[in-house]
Short mmCIF file of C-alpha atoms in Angstrom, two decimals:
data_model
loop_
_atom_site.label_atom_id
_atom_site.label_comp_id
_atom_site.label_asym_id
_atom_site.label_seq_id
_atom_site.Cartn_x
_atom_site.Cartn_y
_atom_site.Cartn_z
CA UNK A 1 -8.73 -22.85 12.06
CA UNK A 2 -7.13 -22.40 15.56
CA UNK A 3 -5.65 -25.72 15.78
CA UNK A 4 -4.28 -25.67 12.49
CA UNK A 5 -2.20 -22.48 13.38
CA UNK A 6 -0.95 -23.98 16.85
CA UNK A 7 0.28 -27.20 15.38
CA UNK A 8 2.62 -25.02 13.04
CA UNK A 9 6.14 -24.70 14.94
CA UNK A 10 7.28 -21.68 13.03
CA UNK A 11 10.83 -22.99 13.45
CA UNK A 12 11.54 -22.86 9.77
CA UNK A 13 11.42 -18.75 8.02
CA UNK A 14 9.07 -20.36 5.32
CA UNK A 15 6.86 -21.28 8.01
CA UNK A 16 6.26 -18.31 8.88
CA UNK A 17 6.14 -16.82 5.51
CA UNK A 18 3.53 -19.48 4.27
CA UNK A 19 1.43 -18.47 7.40
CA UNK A 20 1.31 -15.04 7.43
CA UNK A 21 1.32 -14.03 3.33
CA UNK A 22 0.78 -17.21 1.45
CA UNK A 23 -2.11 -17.86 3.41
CA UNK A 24 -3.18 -14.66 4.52
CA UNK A 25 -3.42 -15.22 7.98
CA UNK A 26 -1.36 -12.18 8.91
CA UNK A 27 0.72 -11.75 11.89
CA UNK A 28 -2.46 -11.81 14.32
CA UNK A 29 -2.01 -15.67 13.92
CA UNK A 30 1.25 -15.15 15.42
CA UNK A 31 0.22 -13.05 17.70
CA UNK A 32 -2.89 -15.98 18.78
CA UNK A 33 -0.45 -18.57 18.88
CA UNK A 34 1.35 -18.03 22.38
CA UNK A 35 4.91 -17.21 21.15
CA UNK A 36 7.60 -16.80 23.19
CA UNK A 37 9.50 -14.69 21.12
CA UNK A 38 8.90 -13.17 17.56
CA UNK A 39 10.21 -14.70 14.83
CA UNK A 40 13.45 -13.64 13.46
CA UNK A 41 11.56 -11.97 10.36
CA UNK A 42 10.48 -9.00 12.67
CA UNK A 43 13.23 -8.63 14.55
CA UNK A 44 14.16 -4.96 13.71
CA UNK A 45 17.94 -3.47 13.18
CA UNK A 46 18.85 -1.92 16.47
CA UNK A 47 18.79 1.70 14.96
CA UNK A 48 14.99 1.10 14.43
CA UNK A 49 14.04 0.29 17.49
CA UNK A 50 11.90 2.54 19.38
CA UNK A 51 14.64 2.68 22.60
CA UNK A 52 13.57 4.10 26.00
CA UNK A 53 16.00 6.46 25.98
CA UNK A 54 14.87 8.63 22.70
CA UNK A 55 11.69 8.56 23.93
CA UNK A 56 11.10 12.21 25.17
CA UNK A 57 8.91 12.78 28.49
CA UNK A 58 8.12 16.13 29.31
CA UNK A 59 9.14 15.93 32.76
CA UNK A 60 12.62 16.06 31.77
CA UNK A 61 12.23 19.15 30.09
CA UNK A 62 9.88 21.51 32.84
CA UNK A 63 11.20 24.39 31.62
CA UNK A 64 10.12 23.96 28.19
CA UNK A 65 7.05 21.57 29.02
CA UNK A 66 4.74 23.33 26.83
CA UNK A 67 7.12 22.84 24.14
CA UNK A 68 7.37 19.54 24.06
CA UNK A 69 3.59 18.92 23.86
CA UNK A 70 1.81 17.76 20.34
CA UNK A 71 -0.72 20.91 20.62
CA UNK A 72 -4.51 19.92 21.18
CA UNK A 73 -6.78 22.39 19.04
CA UNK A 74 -10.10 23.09 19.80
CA UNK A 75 -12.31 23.28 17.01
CA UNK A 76 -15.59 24.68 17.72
CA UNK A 77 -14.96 28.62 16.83
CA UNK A 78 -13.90 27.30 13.16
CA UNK A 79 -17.05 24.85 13.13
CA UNK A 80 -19.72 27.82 13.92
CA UNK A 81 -19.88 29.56 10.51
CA UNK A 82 -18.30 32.60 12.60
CA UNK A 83 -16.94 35.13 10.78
CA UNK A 84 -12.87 34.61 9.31
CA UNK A 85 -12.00 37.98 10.98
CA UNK A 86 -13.55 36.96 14.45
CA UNK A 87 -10.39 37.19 17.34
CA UNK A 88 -10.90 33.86 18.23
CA UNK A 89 -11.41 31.90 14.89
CA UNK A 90 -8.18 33.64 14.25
CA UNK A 91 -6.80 32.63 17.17
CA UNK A 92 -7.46 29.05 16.72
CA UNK A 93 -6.67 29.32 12.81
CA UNK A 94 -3.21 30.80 13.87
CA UNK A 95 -2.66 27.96 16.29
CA UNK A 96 -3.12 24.92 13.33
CA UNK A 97 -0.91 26.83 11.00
CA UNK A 98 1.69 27.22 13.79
CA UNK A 99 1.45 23.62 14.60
CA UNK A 100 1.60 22.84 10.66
CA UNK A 101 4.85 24.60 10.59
CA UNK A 102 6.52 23.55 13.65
CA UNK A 103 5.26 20.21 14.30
CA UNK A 104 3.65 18.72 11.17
CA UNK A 105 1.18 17.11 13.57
CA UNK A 106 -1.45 18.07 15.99
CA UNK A 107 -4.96 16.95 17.95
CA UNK A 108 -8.14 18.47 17.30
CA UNK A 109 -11.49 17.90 19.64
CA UNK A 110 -14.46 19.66 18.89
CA UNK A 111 -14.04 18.73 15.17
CA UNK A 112 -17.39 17.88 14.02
CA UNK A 113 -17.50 14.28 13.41
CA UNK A 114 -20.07 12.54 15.81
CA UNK A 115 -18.46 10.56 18.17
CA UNK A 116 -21.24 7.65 17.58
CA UNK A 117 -19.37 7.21 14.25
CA UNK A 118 -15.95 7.01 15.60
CA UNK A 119 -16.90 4.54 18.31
CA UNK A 120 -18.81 2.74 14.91
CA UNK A 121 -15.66 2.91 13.13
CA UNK A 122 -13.63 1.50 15.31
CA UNK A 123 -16.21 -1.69 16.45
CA UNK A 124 -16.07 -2.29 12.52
CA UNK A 125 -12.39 -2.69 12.46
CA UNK A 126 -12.51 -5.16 15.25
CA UNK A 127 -15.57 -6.80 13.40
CA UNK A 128 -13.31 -7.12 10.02
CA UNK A 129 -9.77 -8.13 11.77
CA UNK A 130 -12.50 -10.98 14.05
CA UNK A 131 -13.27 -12.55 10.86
CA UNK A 132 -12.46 -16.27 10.18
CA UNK A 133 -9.05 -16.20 8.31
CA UNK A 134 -11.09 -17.47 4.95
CA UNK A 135 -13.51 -14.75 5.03
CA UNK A 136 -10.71 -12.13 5.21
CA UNK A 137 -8.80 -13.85 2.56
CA UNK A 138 -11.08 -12.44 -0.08
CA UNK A 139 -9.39 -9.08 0.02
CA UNK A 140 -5.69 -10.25 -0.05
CA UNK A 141 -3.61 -9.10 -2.94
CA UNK A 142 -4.68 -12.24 -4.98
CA UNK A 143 -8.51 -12.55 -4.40
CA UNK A 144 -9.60 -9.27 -3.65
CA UNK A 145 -11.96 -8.26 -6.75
CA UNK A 146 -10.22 -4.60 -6.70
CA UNK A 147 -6.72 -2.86 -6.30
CA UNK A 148 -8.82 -0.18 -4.44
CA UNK A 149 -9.93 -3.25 -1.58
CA UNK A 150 -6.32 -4.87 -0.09
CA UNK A 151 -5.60 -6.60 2.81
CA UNK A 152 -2.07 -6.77 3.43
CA UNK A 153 0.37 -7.31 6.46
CA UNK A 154 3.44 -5.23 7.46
CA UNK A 155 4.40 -2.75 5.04
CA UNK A 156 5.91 -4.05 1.80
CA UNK A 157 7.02 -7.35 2.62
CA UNK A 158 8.22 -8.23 -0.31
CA UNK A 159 11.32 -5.17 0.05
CA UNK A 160 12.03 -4.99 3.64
CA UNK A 161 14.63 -6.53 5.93
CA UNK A 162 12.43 -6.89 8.83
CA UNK A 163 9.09 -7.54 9.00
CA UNK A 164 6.54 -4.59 11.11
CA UNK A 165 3.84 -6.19 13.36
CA UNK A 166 1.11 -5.22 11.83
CA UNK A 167 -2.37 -6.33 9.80
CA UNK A 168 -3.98 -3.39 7.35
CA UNK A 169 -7.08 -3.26 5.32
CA UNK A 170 -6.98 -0.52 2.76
CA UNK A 171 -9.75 1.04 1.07
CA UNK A 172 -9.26 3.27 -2.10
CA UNK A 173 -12.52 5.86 -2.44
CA UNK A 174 -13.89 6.14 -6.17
CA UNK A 175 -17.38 5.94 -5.37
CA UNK A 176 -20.41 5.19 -3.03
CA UNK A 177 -21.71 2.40 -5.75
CA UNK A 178 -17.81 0.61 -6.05
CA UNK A 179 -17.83 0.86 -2.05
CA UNK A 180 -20.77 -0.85 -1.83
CA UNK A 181 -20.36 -3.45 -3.99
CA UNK A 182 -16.66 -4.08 -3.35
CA UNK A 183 -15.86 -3.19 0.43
CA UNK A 184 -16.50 -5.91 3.23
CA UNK A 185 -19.75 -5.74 4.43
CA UNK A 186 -18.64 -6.08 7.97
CA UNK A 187 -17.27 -2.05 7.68
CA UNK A 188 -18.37 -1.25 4.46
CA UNK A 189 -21.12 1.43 5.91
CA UNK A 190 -18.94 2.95 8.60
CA UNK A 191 -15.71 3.90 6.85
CA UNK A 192 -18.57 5.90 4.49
CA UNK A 193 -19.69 7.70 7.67
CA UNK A 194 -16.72 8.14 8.82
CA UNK A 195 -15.19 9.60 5.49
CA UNK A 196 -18.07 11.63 4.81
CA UNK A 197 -18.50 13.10 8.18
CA UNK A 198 -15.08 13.95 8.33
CA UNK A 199 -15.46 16.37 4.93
CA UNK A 200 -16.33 19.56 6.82
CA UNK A 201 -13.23 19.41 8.98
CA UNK A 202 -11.06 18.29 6.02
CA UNK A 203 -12.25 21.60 4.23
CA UNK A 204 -12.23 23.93 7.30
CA UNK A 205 -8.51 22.89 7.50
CA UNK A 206 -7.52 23.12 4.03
CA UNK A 207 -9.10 26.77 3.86
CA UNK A 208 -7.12 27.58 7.32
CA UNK A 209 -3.95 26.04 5.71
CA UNK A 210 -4.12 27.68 2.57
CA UNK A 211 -4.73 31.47 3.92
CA UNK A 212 -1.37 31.05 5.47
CA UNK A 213 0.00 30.38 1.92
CA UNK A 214 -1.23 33.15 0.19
CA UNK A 215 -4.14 31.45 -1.31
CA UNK A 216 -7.73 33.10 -0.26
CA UNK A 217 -9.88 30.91 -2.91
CA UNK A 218 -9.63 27.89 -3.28
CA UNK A 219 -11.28 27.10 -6.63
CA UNK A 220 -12.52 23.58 -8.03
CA UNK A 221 -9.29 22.74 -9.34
CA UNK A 222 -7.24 23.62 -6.20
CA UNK A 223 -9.66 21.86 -4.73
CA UNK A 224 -9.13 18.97 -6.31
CA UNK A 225 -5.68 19.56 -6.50
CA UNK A 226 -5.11 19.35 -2.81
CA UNK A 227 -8.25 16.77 -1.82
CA UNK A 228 -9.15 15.03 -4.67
CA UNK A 229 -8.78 11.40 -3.84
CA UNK A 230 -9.52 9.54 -0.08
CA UNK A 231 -8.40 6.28 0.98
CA UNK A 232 -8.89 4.81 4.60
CA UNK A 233 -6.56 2.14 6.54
CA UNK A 234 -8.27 -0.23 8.73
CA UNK A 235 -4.99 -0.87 11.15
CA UNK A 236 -4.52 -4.04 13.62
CA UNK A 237 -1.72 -3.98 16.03
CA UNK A 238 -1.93 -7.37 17.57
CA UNK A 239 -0.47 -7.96 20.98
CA UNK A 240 3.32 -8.96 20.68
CA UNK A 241 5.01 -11.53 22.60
CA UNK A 242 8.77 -9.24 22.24
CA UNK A 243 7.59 -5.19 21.46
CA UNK A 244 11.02 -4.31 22.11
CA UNK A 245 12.36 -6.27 19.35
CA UNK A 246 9.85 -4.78 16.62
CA UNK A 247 8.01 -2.23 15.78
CA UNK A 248 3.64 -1.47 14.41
CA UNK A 249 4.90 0.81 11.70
CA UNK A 250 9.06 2.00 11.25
CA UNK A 251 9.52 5.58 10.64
CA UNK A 252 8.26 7.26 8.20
CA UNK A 253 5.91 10.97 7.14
CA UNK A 254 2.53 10.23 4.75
CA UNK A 255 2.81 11.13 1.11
CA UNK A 256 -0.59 13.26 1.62
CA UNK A 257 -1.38 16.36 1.88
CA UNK A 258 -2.85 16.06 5.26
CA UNK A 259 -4.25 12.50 7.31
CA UNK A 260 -6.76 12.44 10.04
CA UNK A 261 -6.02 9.61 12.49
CA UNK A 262 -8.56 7.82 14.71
CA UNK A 263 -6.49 5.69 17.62
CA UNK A 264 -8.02 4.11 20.18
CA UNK A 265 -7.11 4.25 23.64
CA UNK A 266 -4.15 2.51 23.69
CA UNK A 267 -1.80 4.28 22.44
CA UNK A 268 1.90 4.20 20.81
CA UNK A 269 1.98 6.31 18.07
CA UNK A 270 5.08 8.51 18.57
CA UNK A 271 6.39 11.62 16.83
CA UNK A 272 9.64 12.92 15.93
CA UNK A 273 10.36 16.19 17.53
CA UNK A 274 11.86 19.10 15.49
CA UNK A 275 14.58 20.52 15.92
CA UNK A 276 15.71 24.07 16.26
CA UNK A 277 15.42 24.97 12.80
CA UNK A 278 12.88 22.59 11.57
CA UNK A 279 14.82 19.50 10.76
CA UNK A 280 14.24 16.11 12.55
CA UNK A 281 15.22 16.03 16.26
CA UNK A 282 16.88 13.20 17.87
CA UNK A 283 14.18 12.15 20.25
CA UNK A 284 10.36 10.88 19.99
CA UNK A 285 7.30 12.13 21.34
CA UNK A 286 4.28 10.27 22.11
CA UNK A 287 0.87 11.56 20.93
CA UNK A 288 -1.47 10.27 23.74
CA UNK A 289 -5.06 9.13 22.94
CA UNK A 290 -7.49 11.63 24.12
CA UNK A 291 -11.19 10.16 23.87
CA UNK A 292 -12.99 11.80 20.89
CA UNK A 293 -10.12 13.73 19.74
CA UNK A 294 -8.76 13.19 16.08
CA UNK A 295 -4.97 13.49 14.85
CA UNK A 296 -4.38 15.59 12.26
CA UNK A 297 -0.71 15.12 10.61
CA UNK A 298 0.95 17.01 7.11
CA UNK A 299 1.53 14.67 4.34
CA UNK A 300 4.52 15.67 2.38
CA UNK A 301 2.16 16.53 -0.76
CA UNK A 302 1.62 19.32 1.64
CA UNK A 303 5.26 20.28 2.40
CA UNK A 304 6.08 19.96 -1.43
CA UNK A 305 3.39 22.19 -2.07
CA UNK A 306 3.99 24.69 0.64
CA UNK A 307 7.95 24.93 -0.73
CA UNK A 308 8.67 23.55 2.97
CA UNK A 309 6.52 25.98 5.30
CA UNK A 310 4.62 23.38 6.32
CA UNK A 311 6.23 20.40 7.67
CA UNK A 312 5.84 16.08 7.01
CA UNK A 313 6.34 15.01 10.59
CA UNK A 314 8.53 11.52 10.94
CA UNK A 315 6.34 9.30 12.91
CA UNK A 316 6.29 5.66 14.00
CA UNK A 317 3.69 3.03 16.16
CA UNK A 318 5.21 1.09 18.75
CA UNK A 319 4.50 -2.45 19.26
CA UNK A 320 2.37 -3.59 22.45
CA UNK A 321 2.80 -6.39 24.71
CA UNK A 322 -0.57 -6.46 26.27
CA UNK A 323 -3.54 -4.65 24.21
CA UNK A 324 -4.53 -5.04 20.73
CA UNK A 325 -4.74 -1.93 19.06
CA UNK A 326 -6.89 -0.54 16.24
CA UNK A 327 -6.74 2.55 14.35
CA UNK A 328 -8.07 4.38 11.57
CA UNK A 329 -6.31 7.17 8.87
CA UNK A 330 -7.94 8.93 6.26
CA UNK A 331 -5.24 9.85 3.81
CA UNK A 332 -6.56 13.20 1.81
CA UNK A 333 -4.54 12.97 -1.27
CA UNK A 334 -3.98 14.74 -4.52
CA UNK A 335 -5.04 12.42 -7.47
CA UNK A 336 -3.16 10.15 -8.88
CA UNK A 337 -2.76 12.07 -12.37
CA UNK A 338 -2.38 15.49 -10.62
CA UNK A 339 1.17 17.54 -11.08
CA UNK A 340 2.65 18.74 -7.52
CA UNK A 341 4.92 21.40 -7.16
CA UNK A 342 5.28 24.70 -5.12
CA UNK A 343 1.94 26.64 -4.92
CA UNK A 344 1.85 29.42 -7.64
CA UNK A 345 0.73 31.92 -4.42
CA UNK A 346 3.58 30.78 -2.51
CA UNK A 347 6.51 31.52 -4.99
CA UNK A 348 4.81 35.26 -6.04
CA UNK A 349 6.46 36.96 -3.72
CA UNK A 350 9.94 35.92 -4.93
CA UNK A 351 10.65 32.71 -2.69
CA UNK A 352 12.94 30.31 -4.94
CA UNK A 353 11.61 26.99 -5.19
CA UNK A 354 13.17 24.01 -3.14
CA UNK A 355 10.65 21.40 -4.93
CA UNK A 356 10.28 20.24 -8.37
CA UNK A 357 6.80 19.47 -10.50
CA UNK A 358 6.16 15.89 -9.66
CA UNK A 359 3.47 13.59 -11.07
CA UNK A 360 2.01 12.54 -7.59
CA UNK A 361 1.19 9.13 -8.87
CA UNK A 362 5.58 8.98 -9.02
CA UNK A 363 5.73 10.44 -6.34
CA UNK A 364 3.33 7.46 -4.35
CA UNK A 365 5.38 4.80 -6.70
CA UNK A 366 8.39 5.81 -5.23
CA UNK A 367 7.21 5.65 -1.83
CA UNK A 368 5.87 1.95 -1.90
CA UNK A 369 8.91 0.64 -4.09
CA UNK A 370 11.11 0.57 -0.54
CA UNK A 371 10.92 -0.48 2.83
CA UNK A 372 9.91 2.26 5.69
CA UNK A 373 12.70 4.97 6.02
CA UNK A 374 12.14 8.30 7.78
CA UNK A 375 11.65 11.32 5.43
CA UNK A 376 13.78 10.02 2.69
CA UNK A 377 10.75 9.78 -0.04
CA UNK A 378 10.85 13.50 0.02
CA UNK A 379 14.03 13.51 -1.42
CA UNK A 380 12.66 12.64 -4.64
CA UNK A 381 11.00 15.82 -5.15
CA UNK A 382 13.63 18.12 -4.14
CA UNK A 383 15.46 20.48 -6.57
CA UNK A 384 19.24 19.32 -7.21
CA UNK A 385 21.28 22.46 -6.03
CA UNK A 386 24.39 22.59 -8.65
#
């Protein structure tokens, strides 16, 4: 297929647009074909660059260094079945809700999911993005055999201005039996692993979220309320001839309640950084890969549901110019048929609601209907103040 790509000149948009989504090749064809530049489809708007200078870098603030540093949480105490009262699980339990509330992201090591199965993880998203374009063409919007299996490129191409740089494979969760029949077989296995070695932290955290909320059980429907459906997104960054022109992913927070993040080593997701009194700073912080460690990051599900204690942080991936880069979110959702709205526990001691009920499958609707654009989805579920 290699020769077939080179020979294209890309000089014409539809080019492009044949090469990437008509044919499914995504953007690592581009990215294979020794471009000079990008084509004009991912040039982004100046305001959506990632510029140097709102890039934060803790030297420039030594006062406040600390500050200015996505915290790194050490798991262990919470892992050990040690008691809830112990100084040091609350300690550590204390330290995710604070970073919940101030950051809406945060690093955790220690965390209980076998680093064998990250490393497998991430060799399996190389192994799928490898593939011969006409093996990976099965799963595009119009052959794959499920809306749960999709391979897709940038974001929603179909709405946005300008194009991201990036390949995705996303994989909807119903069941181990649909998984196995309808996943690729090249990753099939270790996105299960991964997803169901990753449950004990996912609960651990939910029960440490929760207790700061008020809420001390969490029974089968809260449960399900606040983790009741999984998807994972395979994620290909390929190397980019012009990464100052474009970006892996434009601003945005999740629509879950919470997402673990597997990176690899090479880094570029950045964070916005909060402001004084909670709101989205002007500058962007980047959340370097530590080996082993997982990113944990609130979903807005989770802000809607705290009434706003806990925070959806703005984030965004920066394009590379000399590493392809992988990585690897599990998106804990509500279900699609469950009703979001401030906790009951939260509002019981008087606190007026700032969030509506929303049907969460609206709420994800609303969220893929538009192109990338910061926290604005949120919006949707806020309560109109007359």
């Amino acid at each position: 297929m290699a020769p077939t790509i080179i020979s294209i000149t890309l000089e014409d948009s539809t080019d492009v647009t044949d090469l990437v989504l008509k044919q499914g090749h995504g953007v690592k064809a581009l990215s294979e074909m020794g471009l000079k530049s990008i084509p004009q489809q991912y040039i982004q708007p100046l305001e959506e660059r990632l510029l140097i200078s709102k890039i934060i870098m803790p030297q420039q603030h030594q006062q406040q260094q600390q500050s200015m540093i996505i915290p790194i949480i050490d798991m262990s105490q919470l892992l050990d079945g040690h008691d809830d009262d112990d100084d040091q699980v609350l300690m550590v339990a204390n330290s995710i809700c604070d970073a919940a509330e101030k950051w809406g992201f945060f690093q955790v090591v220690n965390h209980g999911v076998p680093l064998q199965v990250l490393e497998n993880v991430k060799k399996a998203t190389h192994g799928f993005f490898g593939m011969p374009p006409e093996e990976k063409r099965k799963y595009s919007k119009e052959n794959s055999p499920s809306n749960n299996v999709r391979l897709t490129t940038s974001f929603i191409p179909q709405v946005e201005k300008a194009l991201e740089w990036k390949d995705y494979l996303s994989l909807f969760y119903v069941s181990d039996d649909e998984a196995e029949a309808l996943w690729p077989p090249i990753c099939k296995d270790q996105v299960l692993e991964y997803m169901k070695s990753s449950k004990t932290l996912s609960n651990r955290l939910v029960q440490v979220l929760m207790k700061r909320l008020n809420v001390h059980e969490i029974d089968e429907t809260k449960q399900s309320l606040l983790m009741g459906s999984l998807r994972a997104n395979l994620n290909y960054y390929p190397i980019c001839p012009n990464p100052e022109l474009t970006v892996g992913v434009g601003r945005h927070s999740d629509v879950s309640t919470f997402t673990i993040l597997l990176q690899d080593d090479v880094g570029g997701l950045y964070v916005r950084g909060m402001d004084a009194g909670g709101g989205g700073g002007d500058g962007w912080i980047h959340i370097p890969p530590i080996d082993g460690a997982l990113v944990i990051n609130i979903g807005d599900a989770l802000q809607i549901m705290s009434n706003g204690r806990y925070k959806s942080a703005e984030h965004r991936v920066a394009a590379n110019g000399t590493k392809n880069r992988i990585s690897v979110p599990l998106f804990i959702n509500p279900r699609p048929q469950d009703i979001i709205g401030p906790l009951p526990e939260v509002l019981a001691r008087g606190e007026k609601p700032i969030y509506k009920q929303v049907l969460y499958s609206d709420y994800v609707k609303h969220f893929y209907r538009k192109a990338h654009d910061g926290k604005k989805t949120i919006e949707f579920a806020k309560i109109t103040q007359n």
